[in-house]
Short mmCIF file of C-alpha atoms in Angstrom, two decimals:
data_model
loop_
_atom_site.label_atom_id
_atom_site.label_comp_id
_atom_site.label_asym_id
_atom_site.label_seq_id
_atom_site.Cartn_x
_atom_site.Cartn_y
_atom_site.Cartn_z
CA UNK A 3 -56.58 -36.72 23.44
CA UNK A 4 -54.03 -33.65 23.73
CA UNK A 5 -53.86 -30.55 21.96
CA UNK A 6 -50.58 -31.97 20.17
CA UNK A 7 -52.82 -34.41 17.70
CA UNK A 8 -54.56 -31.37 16.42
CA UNK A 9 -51.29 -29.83 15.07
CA UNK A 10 -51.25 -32.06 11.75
CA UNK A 11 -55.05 -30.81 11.45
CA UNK A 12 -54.54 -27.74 11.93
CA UNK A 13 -51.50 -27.80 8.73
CA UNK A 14 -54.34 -29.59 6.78
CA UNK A 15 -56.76 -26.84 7.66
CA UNK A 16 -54.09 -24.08 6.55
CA UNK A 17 -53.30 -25.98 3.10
CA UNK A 18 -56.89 -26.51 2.08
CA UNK A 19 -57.28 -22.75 3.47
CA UNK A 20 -54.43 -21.37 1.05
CA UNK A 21 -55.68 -23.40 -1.90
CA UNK A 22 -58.99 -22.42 -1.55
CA UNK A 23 -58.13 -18.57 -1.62
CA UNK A 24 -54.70 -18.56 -3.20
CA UNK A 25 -53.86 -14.91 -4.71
CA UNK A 26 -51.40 -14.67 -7.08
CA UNK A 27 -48.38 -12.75 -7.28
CA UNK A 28 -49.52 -10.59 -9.29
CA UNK A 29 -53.00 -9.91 -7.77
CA UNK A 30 -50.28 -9.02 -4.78
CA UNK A 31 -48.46 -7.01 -6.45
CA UNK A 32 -51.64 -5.17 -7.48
CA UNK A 33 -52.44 -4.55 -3.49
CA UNK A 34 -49.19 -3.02 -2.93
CA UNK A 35 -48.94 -0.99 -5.90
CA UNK A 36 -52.44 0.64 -5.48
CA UNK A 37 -50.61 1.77 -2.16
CA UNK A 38 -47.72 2.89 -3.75
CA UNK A 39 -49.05 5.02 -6.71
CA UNK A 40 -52.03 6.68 -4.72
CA UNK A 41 -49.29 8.97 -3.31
CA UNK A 42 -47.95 10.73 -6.03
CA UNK A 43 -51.63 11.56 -7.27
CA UNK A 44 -52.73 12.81 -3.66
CA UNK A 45 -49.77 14.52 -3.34
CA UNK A 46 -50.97 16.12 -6.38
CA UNK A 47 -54.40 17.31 -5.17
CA UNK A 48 -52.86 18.75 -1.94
CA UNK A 49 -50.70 20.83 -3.56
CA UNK A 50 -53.18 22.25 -5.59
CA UNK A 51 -55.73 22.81 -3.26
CA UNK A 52 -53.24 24.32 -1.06
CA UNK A 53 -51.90 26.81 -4.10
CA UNK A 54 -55.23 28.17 -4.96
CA UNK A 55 -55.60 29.11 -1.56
CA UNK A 56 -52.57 30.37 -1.39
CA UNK A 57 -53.18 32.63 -4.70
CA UNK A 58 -56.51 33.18 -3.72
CA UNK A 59 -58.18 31.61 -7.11
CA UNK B 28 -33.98 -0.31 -8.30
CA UNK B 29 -33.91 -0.69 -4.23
CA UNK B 30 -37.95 -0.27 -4.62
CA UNK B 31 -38.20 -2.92 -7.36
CA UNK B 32 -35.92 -5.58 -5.22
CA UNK B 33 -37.88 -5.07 -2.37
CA UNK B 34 -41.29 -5.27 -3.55
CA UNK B 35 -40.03 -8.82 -5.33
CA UNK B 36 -38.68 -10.07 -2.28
CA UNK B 37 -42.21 -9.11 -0.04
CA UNK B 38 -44.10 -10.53 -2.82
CA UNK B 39 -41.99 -13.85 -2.60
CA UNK B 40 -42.56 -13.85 0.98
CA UNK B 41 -46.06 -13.16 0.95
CA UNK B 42 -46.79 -15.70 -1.49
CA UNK B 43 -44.81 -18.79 0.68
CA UNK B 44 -46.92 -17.35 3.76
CA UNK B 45 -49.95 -16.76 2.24
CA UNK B 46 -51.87 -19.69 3.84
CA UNK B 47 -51.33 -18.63 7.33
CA UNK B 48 -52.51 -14.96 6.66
CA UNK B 49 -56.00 -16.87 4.57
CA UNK B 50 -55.92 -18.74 7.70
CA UNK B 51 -56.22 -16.52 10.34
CA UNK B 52 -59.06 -14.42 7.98
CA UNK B 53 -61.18 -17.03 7.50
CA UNK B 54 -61.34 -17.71 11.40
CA UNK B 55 -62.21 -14.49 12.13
CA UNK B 56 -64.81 -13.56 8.78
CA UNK B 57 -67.50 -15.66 7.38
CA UNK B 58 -67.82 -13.99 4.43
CA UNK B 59 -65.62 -13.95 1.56
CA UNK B 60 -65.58 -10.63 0.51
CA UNK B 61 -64.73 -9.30 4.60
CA UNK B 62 -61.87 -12.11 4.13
CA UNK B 63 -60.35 -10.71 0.78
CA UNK B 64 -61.06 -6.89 2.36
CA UNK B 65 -58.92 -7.93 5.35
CA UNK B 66 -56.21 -10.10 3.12
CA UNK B 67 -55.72 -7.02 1.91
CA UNK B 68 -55.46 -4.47 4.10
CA UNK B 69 -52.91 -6.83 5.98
CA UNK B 70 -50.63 -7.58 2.84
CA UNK B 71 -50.61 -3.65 2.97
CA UNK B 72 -49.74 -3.31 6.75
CA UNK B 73 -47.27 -6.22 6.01
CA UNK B 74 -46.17 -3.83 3.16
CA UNK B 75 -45.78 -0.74 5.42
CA UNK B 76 -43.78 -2.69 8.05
CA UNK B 77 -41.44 -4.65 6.31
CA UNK B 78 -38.57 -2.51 5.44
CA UNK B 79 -38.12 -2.40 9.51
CA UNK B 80 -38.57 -5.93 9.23
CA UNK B 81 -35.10 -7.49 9.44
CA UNK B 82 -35.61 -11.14 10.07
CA UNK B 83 -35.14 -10.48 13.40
CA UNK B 84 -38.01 -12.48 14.77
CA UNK B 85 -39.84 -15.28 12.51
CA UNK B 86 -41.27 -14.40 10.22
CA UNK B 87 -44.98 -15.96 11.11
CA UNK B 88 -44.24 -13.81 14.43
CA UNK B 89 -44.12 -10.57 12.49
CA UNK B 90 -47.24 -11.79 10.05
CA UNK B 91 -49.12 -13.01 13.27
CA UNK B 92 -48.79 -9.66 14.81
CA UNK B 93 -49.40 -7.56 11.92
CA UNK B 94 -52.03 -9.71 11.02
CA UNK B 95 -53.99 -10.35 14.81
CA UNK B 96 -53.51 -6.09 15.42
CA UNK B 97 -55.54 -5.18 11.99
CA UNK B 98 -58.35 -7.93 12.55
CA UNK B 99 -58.76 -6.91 16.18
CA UNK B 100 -58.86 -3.33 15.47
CA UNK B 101 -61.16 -4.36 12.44
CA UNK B 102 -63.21 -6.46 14.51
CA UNK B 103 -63.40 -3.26 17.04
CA UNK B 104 -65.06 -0.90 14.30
CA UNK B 105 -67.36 -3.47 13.59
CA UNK B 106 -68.54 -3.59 16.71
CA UNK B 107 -69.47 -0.67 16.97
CA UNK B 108 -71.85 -0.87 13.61
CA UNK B 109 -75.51 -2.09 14.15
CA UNK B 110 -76.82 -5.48 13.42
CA UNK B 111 -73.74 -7.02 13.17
CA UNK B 112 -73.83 -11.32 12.99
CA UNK B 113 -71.94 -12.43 15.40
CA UNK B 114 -69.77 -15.26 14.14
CA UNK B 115 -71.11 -18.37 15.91
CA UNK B 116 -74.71 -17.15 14.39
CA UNK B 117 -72.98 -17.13 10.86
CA UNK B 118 -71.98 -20.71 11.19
CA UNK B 119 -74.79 -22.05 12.45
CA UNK B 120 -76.06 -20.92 9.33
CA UNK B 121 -73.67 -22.49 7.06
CA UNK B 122 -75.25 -25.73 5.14
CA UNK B 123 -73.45 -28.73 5.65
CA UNK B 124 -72.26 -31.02 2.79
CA UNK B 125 -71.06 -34.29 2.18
CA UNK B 126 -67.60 -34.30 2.68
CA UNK B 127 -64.81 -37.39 3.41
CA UNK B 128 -63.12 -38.33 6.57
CA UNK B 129 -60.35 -35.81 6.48
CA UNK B 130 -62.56 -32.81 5.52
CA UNK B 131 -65.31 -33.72 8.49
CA UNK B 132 -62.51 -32.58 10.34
CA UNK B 133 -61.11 -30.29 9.17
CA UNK B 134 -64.45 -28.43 9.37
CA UNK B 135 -64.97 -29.76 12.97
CA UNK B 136 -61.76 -28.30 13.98
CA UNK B 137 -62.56 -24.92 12.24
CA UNK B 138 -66.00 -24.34 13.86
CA UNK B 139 -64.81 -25.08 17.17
CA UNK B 140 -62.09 -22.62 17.33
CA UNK B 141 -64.36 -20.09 15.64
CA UNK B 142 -66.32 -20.58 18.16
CA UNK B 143 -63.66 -19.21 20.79
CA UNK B 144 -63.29 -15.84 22.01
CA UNK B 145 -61.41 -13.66 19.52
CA UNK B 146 -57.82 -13.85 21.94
CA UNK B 147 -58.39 -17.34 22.56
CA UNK B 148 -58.28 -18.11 19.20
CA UNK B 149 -55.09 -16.15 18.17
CA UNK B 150 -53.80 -18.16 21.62
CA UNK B 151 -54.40 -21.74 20.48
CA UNK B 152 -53.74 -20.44 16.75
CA UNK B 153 -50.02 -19.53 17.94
CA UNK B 154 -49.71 -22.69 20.24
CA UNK B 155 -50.86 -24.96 16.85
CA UNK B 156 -48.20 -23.32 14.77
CA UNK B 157 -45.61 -23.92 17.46
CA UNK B 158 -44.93 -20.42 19.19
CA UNK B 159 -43.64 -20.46 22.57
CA UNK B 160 -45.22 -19.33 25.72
CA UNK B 161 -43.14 -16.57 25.89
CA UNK B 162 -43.42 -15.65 22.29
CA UNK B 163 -47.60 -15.66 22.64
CA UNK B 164 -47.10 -13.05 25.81
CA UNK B 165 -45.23 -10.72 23.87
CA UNK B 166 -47.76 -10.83 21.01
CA UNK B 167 -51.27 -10.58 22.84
CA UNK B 168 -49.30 -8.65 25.72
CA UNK B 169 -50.80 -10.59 28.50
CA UNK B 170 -48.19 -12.84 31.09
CA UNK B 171 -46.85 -15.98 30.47
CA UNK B 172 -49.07 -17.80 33.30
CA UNK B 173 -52.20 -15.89 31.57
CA UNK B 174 -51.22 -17.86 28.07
CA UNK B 175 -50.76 -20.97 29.72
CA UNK B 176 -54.19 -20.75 31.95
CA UNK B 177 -56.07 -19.82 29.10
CA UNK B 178 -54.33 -22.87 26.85
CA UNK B 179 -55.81 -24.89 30.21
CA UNK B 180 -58.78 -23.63 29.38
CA UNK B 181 -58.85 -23.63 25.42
CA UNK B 182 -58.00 -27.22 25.99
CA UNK B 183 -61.29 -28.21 27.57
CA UNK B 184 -63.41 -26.28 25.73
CA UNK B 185 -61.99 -27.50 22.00
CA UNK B 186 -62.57 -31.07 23.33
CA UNK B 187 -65.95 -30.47 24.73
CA UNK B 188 -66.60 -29.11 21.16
CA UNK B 189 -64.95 -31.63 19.14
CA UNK B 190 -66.49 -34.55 21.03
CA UNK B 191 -70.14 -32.71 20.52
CA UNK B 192 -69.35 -32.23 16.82
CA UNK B 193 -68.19 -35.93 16.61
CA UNK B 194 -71.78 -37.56 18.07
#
């Protein structure tokens, strides 16, 4: 027995993987996006916080 | 938009190489909510990378990288937590359940490489999915006669393991 025989076991073991716990696009989409838009809203808070300290309240 | 064509593209490629990433979690976490937590965060370390990502390298390469540095440096925070089950522990745990010829092993194959140290396992993972020698050095940045000892060694342990899980 070599390691090469374990190579088509190892494909079935990544197909029944992926099946098993397939995302969708969308749900991937979703992870990228949360990413994306959390910016603009932190951005946001720093700015504030940063312009009532500047102002001093 | 740029933005818009790029996020369809990723998501295209993603999706076609989504069963390596699921992969590569599920040898590393037992349970399924550390395995979507990690899917995750390395769909959004794919995310971050891939506008320097030119195609330059394959691209299971780039994934395996991205993918091997997050769960390692994961797998390092955890360590550091108390009463952490160790992964062999885990499985031992797991009940077993009639399955056919194909799925016996399958499920042989996955314990026993779960059961490897956390670099041998990326090792054989890369030398399964065809990566060169060279290509495995550059990755776990170790020498080329270090990759091909350890496959040596990988070798007769995955045997030992397969033969005990076969009697």
């Amino acid at each position: 027995m070599n390691l090469e025989e374990l190579k088509p076991l190892w494909e079935s073991y990544k197909d029944q993987t992926g099946q098993q716990l397939h995302w969708t696009d969308n749900e991937i989409a979703r992870i990228i996006q949360q990413n994306t838009t959390a910016y603009p809203w932190l951005l946001n808070f720093c700015m504030t916080i940063l312009l009532i300290t500047v102002t001093g309240c | 938009m740029a933005q818009d064509k790029l996020q369809k593209e990723f998501i295209e490629l993603i999706s076609s190489q989504q069963k390596l990433i699921h992969s590569i979690c599920s040898l590393y976490f037992v349970s399924v909510d550390d395995r979507k937590d990690v899917f995750q965060e390395i769909v959004l370390q794919l995310w971050k990378s891939y506008p320097a990502f030119k195609f330059q390298s394959k691209a299971s390469t780039w994934i395996y990288r991205i993918a091997l540095n997050t769960i390692f440096s994961r797998l390092r925070k955890e360590k550091n937590k108390p009463g952490r089950q160790s992964l062999s522990e885990a499985i031992l745990q797991i009940p077993e359940s009639e399955t056919s010829g194909l799925e016996t092993s399958i499920e042989n194959l996955y314990q026993a490489i779960s059961q490897l140290s956390e670099v041998d396992k990326a090792v054989i993972m890369l030398y399964l999915d065809e990566h060169s020698y060279d290509e495995m050095a550059h990755l776990l940045k170790m020498s080329r006669t270090n990759v091909s000892t350890r496959i040596n060694r990988i070798k007769v342990r995955l045997f030992k393991l397969l033969k005990l899980s076969a009697t």
